[in-house]
Coordinates of C-alpha atoms and ligand atoms in Angstrom, one line a residue:
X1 CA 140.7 78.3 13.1
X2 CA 137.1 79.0 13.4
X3 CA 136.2 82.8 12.1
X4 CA 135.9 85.4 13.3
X5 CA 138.8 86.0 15.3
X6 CA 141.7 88.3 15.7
X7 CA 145.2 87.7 15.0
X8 CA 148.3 89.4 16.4
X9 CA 151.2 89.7 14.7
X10 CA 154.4 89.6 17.0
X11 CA 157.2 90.7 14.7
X12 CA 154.8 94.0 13.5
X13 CA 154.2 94.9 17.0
X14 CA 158.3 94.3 17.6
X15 CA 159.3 96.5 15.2
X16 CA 157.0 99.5 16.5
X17 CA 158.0 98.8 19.9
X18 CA 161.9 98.8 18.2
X19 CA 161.0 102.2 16.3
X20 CA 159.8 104.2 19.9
X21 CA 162.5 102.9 21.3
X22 CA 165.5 103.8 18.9
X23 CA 162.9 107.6 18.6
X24 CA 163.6 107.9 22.2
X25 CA 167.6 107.0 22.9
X26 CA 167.8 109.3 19.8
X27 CA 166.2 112.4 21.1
X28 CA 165.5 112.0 25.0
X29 CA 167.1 108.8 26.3
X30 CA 166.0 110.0 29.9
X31 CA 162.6 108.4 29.1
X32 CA 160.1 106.0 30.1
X33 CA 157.0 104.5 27.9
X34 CA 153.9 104.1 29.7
X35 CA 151.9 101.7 27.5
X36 CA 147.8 103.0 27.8
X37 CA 146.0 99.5 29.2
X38 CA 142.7 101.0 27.8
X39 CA 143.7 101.3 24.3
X40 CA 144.0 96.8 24.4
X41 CA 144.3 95.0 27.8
X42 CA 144.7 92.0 26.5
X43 CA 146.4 90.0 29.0
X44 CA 149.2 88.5 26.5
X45 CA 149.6 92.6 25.2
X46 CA 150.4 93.2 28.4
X47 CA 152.6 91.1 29.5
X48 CA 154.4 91.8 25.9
X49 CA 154.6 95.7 27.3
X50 CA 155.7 94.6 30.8
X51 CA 158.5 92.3 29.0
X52 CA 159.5 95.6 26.9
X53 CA 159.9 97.7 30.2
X54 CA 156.9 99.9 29.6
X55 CA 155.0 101.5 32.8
X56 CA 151.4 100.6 33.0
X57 CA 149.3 103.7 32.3
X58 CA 146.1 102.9 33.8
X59 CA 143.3 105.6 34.2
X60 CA 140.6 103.1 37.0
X61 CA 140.8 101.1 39.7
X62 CA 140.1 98.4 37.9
X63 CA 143.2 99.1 35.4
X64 CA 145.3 99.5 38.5
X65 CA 144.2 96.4 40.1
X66 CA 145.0 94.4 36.6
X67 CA 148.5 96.1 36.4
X68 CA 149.2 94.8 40.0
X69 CA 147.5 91.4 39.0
X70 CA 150.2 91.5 35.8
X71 CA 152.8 92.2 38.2
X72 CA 153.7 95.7 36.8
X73 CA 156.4 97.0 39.2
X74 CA 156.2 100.9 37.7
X75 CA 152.3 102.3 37.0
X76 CA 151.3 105.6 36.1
X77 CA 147.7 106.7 37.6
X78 CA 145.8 108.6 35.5
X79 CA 142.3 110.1 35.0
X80 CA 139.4 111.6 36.8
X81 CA 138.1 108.6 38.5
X82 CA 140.8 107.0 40.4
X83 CA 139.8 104.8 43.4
X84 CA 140.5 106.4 46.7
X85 CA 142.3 103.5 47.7
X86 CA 144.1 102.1 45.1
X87 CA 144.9 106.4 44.8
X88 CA 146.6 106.3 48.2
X89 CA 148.2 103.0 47.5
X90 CA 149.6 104.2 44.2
X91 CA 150.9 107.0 46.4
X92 CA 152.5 105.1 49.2
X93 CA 154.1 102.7 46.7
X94 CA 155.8 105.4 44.9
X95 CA 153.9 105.3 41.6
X96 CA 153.9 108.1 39.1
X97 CA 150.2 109.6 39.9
X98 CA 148.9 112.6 37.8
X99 CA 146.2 114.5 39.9
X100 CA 143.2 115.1 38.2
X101 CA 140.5 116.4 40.6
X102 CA 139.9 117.9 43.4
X103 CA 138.4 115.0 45.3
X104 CA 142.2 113.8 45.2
X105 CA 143.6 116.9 46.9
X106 CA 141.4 116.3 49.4
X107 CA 142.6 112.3 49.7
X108 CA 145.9 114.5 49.7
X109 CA 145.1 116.1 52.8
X110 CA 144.3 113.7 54.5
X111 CA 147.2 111.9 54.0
X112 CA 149.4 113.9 54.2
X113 CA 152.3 113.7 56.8
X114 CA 155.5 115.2 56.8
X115 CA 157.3 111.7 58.1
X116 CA 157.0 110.3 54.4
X117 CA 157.3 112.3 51.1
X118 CA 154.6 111.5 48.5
X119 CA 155.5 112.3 45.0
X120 CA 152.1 113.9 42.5
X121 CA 152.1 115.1 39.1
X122 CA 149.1 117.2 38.1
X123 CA 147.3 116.8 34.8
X124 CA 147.2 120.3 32.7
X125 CA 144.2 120.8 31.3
X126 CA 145.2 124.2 28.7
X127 CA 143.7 125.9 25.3
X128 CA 145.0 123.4 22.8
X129 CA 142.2 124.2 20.6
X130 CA 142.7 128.0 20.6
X131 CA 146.8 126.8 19.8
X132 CA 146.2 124.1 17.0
X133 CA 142.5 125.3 15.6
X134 CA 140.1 122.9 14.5
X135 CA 142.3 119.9 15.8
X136 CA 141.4 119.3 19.8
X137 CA 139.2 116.6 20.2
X138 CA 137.0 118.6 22.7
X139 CA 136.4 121.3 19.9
X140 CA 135.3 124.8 20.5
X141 CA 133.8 123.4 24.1
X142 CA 137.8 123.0 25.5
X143 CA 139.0 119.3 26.8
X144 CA 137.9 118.5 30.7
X145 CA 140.5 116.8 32.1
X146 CA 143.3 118.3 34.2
X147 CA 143.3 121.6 36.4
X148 CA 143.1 124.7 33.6
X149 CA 146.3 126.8 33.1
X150 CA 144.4 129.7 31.5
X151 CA 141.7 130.0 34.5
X152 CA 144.5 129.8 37.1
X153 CA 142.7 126.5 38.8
X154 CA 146.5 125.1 37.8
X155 CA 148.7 127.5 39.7
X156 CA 145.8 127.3 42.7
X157 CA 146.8 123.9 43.0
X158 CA 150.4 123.9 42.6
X159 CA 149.6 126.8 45.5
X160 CA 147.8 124.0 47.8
X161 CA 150.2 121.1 47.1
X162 CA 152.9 123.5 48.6
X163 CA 151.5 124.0 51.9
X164 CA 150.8 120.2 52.6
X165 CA 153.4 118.7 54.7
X166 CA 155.1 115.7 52.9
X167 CA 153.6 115.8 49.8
X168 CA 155.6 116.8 46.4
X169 CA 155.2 118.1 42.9
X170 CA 157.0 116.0 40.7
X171 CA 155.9 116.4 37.0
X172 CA 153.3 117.7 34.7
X173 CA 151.0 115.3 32.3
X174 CA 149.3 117.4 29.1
X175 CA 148.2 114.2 27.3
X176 CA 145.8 115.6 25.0
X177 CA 143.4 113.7 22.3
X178 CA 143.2 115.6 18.9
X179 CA 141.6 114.7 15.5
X180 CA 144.6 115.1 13.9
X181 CA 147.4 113.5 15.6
X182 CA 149.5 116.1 14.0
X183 CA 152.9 117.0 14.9
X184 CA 151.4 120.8 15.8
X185 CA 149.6 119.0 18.6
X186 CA 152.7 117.9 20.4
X187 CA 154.1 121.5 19.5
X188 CA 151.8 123.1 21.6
X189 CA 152.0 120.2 24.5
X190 CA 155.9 121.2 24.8
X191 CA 155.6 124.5 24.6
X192 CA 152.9 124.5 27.3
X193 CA 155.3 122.1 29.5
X194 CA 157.7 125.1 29.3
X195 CA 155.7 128.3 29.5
X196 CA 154.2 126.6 33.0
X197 CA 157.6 125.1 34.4
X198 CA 159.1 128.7 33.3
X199 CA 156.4 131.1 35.1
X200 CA 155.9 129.1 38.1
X201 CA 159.8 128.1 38.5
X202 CA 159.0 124.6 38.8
X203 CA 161.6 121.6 38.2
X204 CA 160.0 118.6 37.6
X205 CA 161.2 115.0 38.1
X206 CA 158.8 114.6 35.0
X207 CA 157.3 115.8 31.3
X208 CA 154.2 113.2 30.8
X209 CA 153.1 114.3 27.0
X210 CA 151.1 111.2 26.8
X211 CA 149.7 109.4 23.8
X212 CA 148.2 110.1 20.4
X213 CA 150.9 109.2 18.2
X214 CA 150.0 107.6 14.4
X215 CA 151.9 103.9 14.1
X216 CA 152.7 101.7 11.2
X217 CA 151.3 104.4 8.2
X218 CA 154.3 105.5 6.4
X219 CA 152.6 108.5 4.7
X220 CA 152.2 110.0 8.3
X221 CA 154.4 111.6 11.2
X222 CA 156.4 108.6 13.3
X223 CA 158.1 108.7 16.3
X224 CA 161.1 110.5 15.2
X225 CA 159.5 113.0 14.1
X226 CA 157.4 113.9 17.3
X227 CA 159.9 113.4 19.3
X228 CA 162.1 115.7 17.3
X229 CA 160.0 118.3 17.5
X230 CA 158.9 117.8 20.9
X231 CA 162.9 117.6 22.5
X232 CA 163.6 120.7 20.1
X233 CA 161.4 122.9 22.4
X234 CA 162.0 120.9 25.9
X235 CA 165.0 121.7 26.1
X236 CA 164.5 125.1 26.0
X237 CA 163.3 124.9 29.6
X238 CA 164.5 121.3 30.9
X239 CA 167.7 119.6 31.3
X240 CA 167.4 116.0 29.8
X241 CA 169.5 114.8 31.9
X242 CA 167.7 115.7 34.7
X243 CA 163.7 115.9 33.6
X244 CA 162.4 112.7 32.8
X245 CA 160.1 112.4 29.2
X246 CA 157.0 110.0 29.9
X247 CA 155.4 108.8 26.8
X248 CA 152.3 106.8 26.9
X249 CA 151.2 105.5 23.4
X250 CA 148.9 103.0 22.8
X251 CA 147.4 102.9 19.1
X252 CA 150.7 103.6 17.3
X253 CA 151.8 100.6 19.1
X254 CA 148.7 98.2 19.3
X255 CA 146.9 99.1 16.1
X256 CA 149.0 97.9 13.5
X257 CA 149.9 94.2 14.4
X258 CA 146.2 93.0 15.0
X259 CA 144.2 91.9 12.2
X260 CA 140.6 90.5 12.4
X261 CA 139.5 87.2 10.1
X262 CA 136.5 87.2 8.9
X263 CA 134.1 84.7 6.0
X264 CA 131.2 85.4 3.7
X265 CA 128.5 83.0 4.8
X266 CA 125.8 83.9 2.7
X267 CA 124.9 86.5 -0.7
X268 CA 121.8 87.5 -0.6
X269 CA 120.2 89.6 -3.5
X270 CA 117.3 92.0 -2.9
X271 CA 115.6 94.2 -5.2
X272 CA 118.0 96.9 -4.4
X273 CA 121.3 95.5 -3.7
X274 CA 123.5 92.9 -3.1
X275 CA 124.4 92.2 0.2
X276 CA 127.9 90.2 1.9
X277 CA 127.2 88.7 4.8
X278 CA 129.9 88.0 7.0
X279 CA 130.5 86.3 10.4
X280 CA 132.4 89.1 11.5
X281 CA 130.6 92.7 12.8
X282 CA 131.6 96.4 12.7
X283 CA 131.4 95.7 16.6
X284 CA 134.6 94.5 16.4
X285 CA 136.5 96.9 14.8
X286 CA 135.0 99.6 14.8
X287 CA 132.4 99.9 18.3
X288 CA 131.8 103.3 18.2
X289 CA 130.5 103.3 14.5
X290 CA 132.6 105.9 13.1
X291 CA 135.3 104.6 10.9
X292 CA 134.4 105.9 7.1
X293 CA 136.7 103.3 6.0
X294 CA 139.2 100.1 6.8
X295 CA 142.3 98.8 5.7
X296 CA 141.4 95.2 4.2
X297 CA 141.9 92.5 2.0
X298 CA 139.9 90.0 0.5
X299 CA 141.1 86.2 0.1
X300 CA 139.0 84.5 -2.0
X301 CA 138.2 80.6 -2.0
X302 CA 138.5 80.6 -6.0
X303 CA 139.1 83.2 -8.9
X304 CA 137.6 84.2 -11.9
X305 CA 134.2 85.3 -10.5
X306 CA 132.3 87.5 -12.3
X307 CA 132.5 91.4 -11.8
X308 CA 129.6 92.6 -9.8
X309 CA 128.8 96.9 -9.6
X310 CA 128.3 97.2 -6.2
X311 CA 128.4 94.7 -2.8
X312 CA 127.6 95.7 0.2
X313 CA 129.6 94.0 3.0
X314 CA 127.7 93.6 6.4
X315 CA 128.5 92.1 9.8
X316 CA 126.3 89.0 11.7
X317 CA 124.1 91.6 14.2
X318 CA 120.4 92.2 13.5
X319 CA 121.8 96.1 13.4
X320 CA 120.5 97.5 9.6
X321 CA 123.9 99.5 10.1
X322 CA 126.3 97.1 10.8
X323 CA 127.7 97.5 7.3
X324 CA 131.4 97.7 6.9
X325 CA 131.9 99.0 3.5
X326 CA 131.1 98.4 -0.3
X327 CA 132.7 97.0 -3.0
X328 CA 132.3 98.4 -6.6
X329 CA 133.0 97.1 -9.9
X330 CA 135.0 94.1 -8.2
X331 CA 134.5 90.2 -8.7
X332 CA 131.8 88.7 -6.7
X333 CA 132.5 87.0 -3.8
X334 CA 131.2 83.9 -2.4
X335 CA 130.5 82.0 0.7
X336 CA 133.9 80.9 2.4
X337 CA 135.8 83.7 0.8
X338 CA 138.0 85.7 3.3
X339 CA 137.6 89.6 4.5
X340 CA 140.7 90.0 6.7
X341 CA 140.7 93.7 8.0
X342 CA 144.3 94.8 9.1
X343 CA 145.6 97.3 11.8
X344 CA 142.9 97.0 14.2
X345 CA 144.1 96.3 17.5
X346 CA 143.7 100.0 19.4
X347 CA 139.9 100.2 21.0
X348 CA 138.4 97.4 19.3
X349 CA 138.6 94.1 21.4
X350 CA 138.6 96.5 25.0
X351 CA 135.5 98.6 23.4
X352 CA 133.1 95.6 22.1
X353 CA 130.0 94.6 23.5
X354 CA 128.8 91.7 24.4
X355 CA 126.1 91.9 22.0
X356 CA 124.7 88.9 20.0
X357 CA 127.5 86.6 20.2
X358 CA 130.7 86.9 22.8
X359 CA 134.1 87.6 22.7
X360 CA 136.0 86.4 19.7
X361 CA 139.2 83.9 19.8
X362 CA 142.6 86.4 19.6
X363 CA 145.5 84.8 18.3
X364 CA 149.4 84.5 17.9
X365 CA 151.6 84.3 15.0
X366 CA 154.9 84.8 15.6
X367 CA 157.4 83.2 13.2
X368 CA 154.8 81.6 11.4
X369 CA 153.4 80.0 14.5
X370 CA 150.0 80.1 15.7
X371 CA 148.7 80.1 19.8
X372 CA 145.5 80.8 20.9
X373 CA 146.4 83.8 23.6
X374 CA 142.5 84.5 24.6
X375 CA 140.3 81.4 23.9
X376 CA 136.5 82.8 22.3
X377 CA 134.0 83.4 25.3
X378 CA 131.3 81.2 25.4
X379 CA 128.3 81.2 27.9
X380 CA 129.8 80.0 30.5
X381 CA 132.0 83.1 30.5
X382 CA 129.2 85.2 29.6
X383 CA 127.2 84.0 33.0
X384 CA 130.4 83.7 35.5
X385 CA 129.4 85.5 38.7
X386 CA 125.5 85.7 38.3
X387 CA 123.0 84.6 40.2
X388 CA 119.9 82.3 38.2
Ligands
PLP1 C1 146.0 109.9 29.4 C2 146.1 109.1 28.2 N1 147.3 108.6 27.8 C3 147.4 107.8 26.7 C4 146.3 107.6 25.8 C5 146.6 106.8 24.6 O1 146.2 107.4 23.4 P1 146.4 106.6 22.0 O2 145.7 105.3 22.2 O3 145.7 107.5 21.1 O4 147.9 106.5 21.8 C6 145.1 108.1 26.2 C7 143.9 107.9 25.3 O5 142.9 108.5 25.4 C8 144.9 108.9 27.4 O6 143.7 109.4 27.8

């Protein structure tokens, strides 16, 4: 198996599928998981979801289009830039759809007929930073998604959806992305679910809390624990048996099975350090340059090098930053040794560029058997669909 490539590990990505699963029958059983496509779309990851009964969760056209293509029978559409007519078919075909703008009001309106119901949630967009301080991921500047609670744009809405003929509030989606992933975040989703459904006097079909969760880190909150401290406060306000939970993780899930093989192909030593050279890059596990650090091991072709004080371990672009990390006071190691990192399957392979050299193989092991599940992109992948 030529390097660099990924490697999935099915019985990893099993058991956290197993663990959501058992969190859920335990504490809301009236619950669906809507695995997020653009956390990893890898076609065999979702087909894996589909097999596991998970929704699609799909936030384009384009994602809706491939959940069709994957033969997803049950897709939630979400995000500010649906496709005004994959929006309407998502409608018409009885999807879960989460309004997000106004533009899809409008769509609303004009489809709107009081012959045939059509069922909408609408995206919350609330103060979770003023509720869990220092943790939002959109700061002291607020999030931008969803119709705000605070500024009444929310209850507005609910207002307009009222008065068109045919069309129905079904549920309410407060997905939000922290920097923390704490358990306060999803404190502060439920109690929002319930302060809204309680002041407007709404029943929804629905509670969509989204994603966010941490997967596979012991020494962090799992899904038991969110989900206890989310169904503690639900049902305050909502009947389980009645409201339906919607969960859409995608990084507790797809992170921790997927590990990406890389080799040392050459030492080099300048005046000023020694460099690692790899034939793997940052841009594949970490595109958006801001990881401080990675789970990893090393698997060296031989032992009893030498200890060396510092190695610096760098990727194959001509970028002077694609460094991964350094190694100090640790033996020396040498072309053909291994740098395998571990739990990096959320935003890596659907993030990368095409930058220097293509798509990477992505492989299988499931009980010790290896399949190739994405075959590495060459050029004749790279120029499908142009024009010389
Ligand atoms: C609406 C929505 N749902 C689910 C997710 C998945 O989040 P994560 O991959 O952190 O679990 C996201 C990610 O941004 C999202 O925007």
């Amino acid at each position: 198996m030529k390097t660099p490539y990924y490697l999935i590990h099915q019985s990893i990505l099993e058991e956290e599928m197993d663990r959501l699963h058992m969190a859920l029958k335990r504490h809301w059983p009236n619950s669906v998981v809507g695995y997020s496509f653009k956390t990893n779309s890898l076609p065999w990851v979702l087909s894996f979801m589909k097999a596991h009964g998970c929704y699609a969760e799909v936030v384009s056209e384009d994602e809706y289009e491939l959940a069709e293509y994957m033969g997803f029978r049950h897709i939630i559409y979400n995000g500010p830039v649906k496709g005004k007519e994959s929006f309407l078919r998502a409608c018409k075909a009885g999807h879960i759809v989460n309004l997000d703008a106004e533009r899809e009001i409008e769509w609303l309106k004009e489809a709107a007929d009081s012959e045939e119901t059509i069922n909408v949630g609408l995206r919350v967009n609330f103060d979770l930073e003023s509720m869990c301080p220092g943790e939002a991921s959109g700061g002291e500047e607020g999030g931008r998604f969803g119709f705000n609670y605070e500024n009444g744009s929310l209850r507005r809405v609910v207002g307009e959806l009222e008065k068109l003929p045919g069309i129905r509030f079904a549920g309410l989606h407060l997905h939000c992305s922290s920097k923390t992933r704490s358990l306060n975040i999803y404190r502060a989703i439920a109690e929002t679910a319930c302060r809204i459904c309680d002041e407007y006097k709404l029943e929804p079909d629905y509670v969509d809390v989204g994603g966010g969760y941490f997967g596979g880190l012991p020494d962090k909150p799992q899904y038991d624990d969110y989900l206890n401290v989310m169904s503690e406060i639900l049902r305050k306000s909502f009947d389980p048996k009645r409201t339906c939970l919607i969960v859409e993780p995608g990084t507790s899930l797809i992170c921790p099975p997927i590990e990406y093989v890389t080799t040392v192909t050459d030492v080099k030593e300048t005046n000023r350090n020694r460099f690692v050279i790899t034939d793997g890059s940052r841009i594949h596990v970490d595109p958006l340059m801001r990881k401080k650090s990675y789970f990893y091991h090393v698997e060296p072709m031989r032992s009893g090098e030498g200890i060396v004080k510092t190695q610096i371990i760098s990727g194959f672009t001509c970028m002077e930053d694609d460094r991964l990390f350094q190694l100090t006071d640790a033996p020396a190691l040498q072309c053909g040794d291994r740098i395998v990192y571990e739990k990096v399957g959320a935003y890596t392979m659907c993030l990368s560029p095409l930058f220097i050299s293509y798509y990477p193989d992505v492989y299988l092991e499931d009980k010790g058997r290896i399949t190739c599940v994405r075959r590495r992109w060459g050029v004749k992948e790279y120029v499908q669909g142009t024009e010389e």
